[in-house]
Tab-separated table of C-alpha atoms and ligand atoms in Angstrom:
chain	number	residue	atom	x	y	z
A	4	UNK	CA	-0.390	-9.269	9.703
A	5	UNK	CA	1.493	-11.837	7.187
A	6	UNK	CA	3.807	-11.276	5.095
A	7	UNK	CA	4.408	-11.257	1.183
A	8	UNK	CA	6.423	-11.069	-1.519
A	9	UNK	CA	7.043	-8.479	-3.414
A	10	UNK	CA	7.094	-8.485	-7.178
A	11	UNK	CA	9.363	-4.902	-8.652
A	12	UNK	CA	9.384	-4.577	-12.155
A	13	UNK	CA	12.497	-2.758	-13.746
A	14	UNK	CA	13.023	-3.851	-17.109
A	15	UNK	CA	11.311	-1.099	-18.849
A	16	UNK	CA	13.126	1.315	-21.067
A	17	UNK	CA	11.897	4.334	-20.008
A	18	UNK	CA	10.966	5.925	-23.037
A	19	UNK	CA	9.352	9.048	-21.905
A	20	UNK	CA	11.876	9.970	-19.786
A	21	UNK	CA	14.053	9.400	-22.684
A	22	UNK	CA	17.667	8.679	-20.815
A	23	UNK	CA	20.264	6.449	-21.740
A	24	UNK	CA	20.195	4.669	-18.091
A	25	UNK	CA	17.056	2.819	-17.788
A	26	UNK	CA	14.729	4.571	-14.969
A	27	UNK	CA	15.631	2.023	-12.258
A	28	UNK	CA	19.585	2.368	-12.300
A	29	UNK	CA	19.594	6.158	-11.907
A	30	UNK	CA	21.573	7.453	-9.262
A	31	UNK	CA	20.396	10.338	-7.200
A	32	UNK	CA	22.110	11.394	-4.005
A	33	UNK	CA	24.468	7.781	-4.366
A	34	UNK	CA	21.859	5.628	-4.423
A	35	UNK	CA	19.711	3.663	-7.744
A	36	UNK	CA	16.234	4.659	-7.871
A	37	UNK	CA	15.666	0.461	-7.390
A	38	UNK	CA	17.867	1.250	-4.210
A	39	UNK	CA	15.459	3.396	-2.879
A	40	UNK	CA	12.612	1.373	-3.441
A	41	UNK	CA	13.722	-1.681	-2.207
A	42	UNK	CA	14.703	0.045	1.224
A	43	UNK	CA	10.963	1.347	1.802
A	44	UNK	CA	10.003	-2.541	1.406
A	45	UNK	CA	12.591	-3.145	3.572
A	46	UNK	CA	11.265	-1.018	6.777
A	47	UNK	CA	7.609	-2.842	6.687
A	48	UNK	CA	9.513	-5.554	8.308
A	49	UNK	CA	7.259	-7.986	6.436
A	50	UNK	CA	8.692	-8.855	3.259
A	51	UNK	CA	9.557	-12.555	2.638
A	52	UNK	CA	10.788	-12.018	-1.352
A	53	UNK	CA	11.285	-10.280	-3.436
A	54	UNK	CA	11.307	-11.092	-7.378
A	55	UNK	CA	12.917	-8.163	-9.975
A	56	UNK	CA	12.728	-8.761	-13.670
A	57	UNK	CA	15.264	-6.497	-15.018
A	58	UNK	CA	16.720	-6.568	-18.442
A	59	UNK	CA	19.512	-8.185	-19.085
A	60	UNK	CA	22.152	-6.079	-19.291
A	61	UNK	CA	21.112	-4.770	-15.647
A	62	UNK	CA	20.706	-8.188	-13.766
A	63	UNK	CA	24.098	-8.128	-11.465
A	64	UNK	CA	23.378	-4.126	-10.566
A	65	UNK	CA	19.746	-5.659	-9.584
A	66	UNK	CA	21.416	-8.191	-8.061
A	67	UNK	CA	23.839	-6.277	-5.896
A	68	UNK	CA	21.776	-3.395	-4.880
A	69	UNK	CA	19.498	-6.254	-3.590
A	70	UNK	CA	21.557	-8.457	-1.836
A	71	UNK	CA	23.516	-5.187	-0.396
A	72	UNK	CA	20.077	-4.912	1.249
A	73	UNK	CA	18.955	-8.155	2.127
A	74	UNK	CA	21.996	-10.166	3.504
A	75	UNK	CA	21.395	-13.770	4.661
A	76	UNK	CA	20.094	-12.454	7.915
A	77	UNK	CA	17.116	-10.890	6.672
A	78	UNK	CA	15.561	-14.463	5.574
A	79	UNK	CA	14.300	-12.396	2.258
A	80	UNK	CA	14.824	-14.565	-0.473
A	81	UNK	CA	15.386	-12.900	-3.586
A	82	UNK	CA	15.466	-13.400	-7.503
A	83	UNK	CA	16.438	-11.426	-10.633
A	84	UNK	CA	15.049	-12.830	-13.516
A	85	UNK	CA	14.754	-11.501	-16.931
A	86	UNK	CA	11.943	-9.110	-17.448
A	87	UNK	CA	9.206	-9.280	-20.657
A	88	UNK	CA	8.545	-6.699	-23.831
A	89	UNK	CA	5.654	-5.229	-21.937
A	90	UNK	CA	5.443	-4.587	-17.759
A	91	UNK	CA	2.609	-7.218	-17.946
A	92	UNK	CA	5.088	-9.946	-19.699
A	93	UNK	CA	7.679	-8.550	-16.973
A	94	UNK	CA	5.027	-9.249	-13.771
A	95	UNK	CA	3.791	-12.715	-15.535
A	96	UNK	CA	7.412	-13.979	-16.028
A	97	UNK	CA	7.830	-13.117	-11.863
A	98	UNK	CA	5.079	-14.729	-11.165
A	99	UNK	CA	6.986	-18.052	-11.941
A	100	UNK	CA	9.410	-17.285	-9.569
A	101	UNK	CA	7.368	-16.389	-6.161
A	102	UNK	CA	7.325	-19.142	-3.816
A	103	UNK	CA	3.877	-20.579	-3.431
A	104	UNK	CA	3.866	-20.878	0.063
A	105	UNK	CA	3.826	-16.758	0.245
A	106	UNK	CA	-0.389	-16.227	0.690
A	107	UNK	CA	0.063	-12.197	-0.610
A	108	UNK	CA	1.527	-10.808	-3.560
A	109	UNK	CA	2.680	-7.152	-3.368
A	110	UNK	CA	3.484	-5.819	-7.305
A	111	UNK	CA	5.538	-2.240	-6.988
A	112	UNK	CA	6.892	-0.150	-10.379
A	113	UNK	CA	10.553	0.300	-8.997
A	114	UNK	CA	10.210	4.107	-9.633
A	115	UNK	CA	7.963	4.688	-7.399
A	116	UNK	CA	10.585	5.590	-4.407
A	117	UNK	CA	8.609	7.399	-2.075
A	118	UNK	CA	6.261	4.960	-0.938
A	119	UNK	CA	5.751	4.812	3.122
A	120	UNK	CA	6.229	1.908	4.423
A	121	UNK	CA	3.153	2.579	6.927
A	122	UNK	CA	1.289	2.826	3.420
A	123	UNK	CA	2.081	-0.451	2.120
A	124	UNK	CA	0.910	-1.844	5.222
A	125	UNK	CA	-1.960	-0.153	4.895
A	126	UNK	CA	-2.743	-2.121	1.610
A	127	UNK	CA	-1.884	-5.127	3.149
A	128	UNK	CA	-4.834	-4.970	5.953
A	129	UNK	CA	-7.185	-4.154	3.472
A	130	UNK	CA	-5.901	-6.995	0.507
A	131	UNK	CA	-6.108	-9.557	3.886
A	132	UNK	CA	-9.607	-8.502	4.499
A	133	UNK	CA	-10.481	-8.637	0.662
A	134	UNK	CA	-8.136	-10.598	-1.054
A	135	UNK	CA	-7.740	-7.376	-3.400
A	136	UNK	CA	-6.237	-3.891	-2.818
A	137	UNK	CA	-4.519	-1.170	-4.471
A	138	UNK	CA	-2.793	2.669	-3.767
A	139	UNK	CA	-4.572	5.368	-5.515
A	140	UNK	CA	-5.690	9.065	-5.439
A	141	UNK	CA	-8.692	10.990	-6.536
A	142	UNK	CA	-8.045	12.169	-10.037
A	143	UNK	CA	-6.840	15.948	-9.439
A	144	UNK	CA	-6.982	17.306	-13.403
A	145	UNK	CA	-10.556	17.061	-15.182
A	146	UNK	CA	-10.553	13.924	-17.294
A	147	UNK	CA	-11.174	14.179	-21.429
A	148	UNK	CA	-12.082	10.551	-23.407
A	149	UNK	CA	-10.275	11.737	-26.667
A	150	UNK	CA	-11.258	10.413	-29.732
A	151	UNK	CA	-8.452	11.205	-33.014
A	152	UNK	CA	-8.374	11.303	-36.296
A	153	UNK	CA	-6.422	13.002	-39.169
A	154	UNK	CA	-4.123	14.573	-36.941
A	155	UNK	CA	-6.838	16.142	-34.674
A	156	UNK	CA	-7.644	15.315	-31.188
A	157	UNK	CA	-11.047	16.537	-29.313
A	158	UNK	CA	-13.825	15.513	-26.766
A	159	UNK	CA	-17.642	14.882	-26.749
A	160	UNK	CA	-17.098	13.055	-23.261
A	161	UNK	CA	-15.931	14.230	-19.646
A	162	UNK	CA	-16.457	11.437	-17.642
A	163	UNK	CA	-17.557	13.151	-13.684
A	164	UNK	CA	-14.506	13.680	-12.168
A	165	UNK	CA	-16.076	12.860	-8.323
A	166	UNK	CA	-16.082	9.152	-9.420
A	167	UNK	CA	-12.487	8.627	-11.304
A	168	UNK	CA	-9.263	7.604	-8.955
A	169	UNK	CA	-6.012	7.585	-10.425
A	170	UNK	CA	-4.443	3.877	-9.836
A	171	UNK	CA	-0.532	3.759	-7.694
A	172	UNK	CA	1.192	0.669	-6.712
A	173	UNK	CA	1.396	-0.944	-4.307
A	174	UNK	CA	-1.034	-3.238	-5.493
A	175	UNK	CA	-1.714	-6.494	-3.219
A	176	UNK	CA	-3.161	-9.436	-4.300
A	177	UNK	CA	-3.972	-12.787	-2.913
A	178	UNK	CA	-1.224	-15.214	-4.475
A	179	UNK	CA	-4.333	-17.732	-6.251
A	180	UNK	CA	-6.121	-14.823	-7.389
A	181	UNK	CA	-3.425	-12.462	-8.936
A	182	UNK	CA	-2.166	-15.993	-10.785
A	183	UNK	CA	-5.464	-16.997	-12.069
A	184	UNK	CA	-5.951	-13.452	-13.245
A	185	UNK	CA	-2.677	-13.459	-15.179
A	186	UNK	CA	-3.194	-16.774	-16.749
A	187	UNK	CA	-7.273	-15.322	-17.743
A	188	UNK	CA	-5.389	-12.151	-19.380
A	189	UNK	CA	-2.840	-14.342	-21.468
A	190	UNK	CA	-5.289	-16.970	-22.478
A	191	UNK	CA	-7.915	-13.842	-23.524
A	192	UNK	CA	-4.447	-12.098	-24.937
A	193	UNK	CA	-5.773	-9.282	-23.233
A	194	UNK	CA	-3.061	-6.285	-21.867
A	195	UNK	CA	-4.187	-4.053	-18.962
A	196	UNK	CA	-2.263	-1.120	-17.962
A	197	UNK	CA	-2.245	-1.989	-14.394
A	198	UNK	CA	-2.635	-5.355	-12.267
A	199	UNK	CA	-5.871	-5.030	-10.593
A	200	UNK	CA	-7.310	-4.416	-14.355
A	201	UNK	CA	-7.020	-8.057	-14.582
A	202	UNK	CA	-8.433	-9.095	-11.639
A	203	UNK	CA	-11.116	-7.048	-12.120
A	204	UNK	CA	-12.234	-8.867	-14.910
A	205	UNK	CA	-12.669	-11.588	-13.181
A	206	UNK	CA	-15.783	-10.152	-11.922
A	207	UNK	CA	-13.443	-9.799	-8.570
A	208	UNK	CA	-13.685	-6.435	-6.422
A	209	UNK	CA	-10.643	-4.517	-5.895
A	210	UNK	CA	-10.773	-1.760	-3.015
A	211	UNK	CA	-8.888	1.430	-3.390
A	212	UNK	CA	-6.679	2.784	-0.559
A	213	UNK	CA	-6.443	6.397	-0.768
A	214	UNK	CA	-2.494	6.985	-1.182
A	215	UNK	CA	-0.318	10.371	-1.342
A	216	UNK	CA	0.758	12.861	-4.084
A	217	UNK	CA	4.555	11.826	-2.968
A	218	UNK	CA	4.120	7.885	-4.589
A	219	UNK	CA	4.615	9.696	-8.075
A	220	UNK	CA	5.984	7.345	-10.641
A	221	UNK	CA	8.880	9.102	-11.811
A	222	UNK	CA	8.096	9.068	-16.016
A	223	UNK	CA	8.994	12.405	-17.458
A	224	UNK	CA	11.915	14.631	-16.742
A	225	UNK	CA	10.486	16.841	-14.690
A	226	UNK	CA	9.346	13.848	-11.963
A	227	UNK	CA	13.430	13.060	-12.065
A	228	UNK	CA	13.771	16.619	-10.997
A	229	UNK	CA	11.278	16.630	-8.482
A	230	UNK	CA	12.686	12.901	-7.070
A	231	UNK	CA	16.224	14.533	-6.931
A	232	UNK	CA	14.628	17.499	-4.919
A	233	UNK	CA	12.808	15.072	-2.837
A	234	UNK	CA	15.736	12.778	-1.658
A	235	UNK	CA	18.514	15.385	-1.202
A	236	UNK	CA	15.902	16.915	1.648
A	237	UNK	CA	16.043	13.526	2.649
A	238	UNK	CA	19.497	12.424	3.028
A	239	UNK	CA	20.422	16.654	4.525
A	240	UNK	CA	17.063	17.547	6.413
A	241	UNK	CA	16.821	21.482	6.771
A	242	UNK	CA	18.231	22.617	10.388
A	243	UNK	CA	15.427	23.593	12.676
A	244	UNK	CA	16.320	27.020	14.263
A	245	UNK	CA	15.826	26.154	18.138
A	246	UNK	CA	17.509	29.234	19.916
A	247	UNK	CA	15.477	31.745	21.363
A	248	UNK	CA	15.599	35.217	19.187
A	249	UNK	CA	17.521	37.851	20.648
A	250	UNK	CA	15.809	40.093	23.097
A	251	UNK	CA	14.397	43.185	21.175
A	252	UNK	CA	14.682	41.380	17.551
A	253	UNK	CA	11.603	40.010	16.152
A	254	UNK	CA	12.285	36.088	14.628
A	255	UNK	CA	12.043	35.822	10.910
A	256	UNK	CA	10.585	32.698	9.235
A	257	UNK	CA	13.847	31.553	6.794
A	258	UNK	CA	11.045	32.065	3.750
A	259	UNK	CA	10.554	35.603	5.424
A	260	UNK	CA	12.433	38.593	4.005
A	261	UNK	CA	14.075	40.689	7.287
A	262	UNK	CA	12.579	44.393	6.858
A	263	UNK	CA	15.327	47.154	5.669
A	264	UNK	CA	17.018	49.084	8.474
A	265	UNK	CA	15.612	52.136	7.437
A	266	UNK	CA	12.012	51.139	6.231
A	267	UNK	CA	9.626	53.950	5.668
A	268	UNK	CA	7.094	52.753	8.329
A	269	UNK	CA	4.404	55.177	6.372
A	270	UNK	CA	5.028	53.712	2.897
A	271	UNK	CA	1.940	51.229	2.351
B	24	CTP	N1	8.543	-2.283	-16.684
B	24	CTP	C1	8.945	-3.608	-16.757
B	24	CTP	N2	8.903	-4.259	-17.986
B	24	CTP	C2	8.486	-3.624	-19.086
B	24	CTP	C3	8.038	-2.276	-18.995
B	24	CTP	C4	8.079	-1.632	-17.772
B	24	CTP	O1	9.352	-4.213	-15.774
B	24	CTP	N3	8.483	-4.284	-20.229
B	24	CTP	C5	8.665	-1.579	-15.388
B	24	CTP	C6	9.464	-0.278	-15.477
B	24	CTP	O2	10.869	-0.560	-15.376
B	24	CTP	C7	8.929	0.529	-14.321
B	24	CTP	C8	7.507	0.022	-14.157
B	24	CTP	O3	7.393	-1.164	-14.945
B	24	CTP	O4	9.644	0.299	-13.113
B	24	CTP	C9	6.489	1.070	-14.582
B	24	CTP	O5	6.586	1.283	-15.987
B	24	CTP	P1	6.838	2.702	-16.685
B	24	CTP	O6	6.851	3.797	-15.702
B	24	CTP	O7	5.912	2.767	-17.844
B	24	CTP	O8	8.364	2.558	-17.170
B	24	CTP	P2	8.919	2.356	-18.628
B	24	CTP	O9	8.060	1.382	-19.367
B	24	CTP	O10	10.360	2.049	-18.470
B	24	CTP	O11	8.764	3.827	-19.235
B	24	CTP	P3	8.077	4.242	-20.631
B	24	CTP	O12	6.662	3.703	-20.587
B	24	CTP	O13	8.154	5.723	-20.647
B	24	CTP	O14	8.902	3.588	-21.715
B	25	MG	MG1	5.962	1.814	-19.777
């Protein structure tokens, strides 16, 4: 398998989630979500860059967390460069910066932390075999094309769910075709609101690897909650009870409540 370089947009502002640290610098359980991230690239054992556009103000924490991770020995080169006003500007502007001797481009959103790294792989094999792959999962909630007007929203159109995927990253690309895509979109000044929308209109196919709940993009408060649950199980996995019960005790799952000393066996 080769390897590639991986492009990790942070420079967003994270306006949903609506916190004063931008999504990428928040600590959970000591580490930045970018932290996180960068460490699941990390384990694929095939990264050969990695480019982060960042804003500004955040360039030396990008900087550090990624050097902390990729020391000299490594061989991963990497850059911080200064992101766009949209993620599309952000990806276009790291584009620049991969080298072109690296054949695949991997773009990640930084907060996404639970990737696998067996999963990126994954989208790897299949971008090698057709120069075009992405994560995604079958669309779970019914899906309503809203029109709006005056203030009210409603539906004359439910597209079939069987056929609609919801789109992740990782999304792989081969380096010419992911570059000729982005320089389509800007001469067309059209804005997709993933990658593989703009390889896709270049007639090209893009296949879909089916991917897990866990690669949630963390957007709204409650996926910070859930990514703060997620890691502290992590970093302090729960104790598996190995002992034998004692003779005459029956065991008790932990989720299990025991049964009262004095239980009325006849009470239904
Ligand atoms: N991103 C980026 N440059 C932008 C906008 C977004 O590099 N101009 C990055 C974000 O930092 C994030 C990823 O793209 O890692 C996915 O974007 P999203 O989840 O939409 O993050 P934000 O744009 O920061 O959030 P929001 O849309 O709620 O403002
Ligand atoms: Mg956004």
């Amino acid at each position: 398998m080769s390897g590639f370089a991986l492009i990790l947009p942070a420079a967003g502002s994270g306006r949903r989630l609506g916190n004063v640290v931008p999504k990428p610098y928040i600590r959970l359980e000591g580490r930045t979500i970018l932290e996180v991230t960068l460490g699941r690239f990390k384990e694929t054992g095939r990264l050969e860059q990695v480019v982060i556009p960042t804003s500004g103000a955040y360039m030396d924490e990008a900087s550090d967390a990624a050097s902390r991770l990729f020391g000299a020995e490594t061989g991963v080169k990497v850059s911080v460069i200064e992101g766009g006003a949209e993620r599309q500007d952000s990806i276009a502007n790291a584009l620049a910066h991969v080298d072109d001797r690296i054949g695949w481009i991997c773009i990640h959103d930084a907060v996404r932390p639970f990737v696998k790294p067996s999963t990126i792989l994954s989208v790897l094999e299949r971008a090698e075999a057709t120069h075009a792959a992405i994560l995604a999962v079958p669309a779970k909630d019914t899906i309503k094309q809203a029109l709006c007007e005056n203030n009210r929203i409603w539906t004359r159109f439910t597209p079939d769910r069987s056929t609609l995927w919801q789109a992740q990253t990782p999304q792989i690309f081969a380096s010419d075709l992911i570059r000729r895509a982005y320089r389509e979109a800007a001469r067309e000044g059209f804005i997709g609101t993933d990658d593989a929308s703009l390889v896709e209109r270049l007639g090209h196919d893009v296949d879909l690897v089916e991917g897990g709940r866990e690669n949630f993009k963390i957007t709204y408060p409650v996926d910070l909650q859930l990514a703060e649950l997620l890691l502290r199980k992590e970093s302090d996995p729960p104790q598996v009870q190995v002992s034998p019960a004692p003779a005459g005790k029956a065991a008790t799952s932990s989720n299990q409540a025991p049964a009262p000393q004095n239980a009325d066996a006849s009470h239904p």
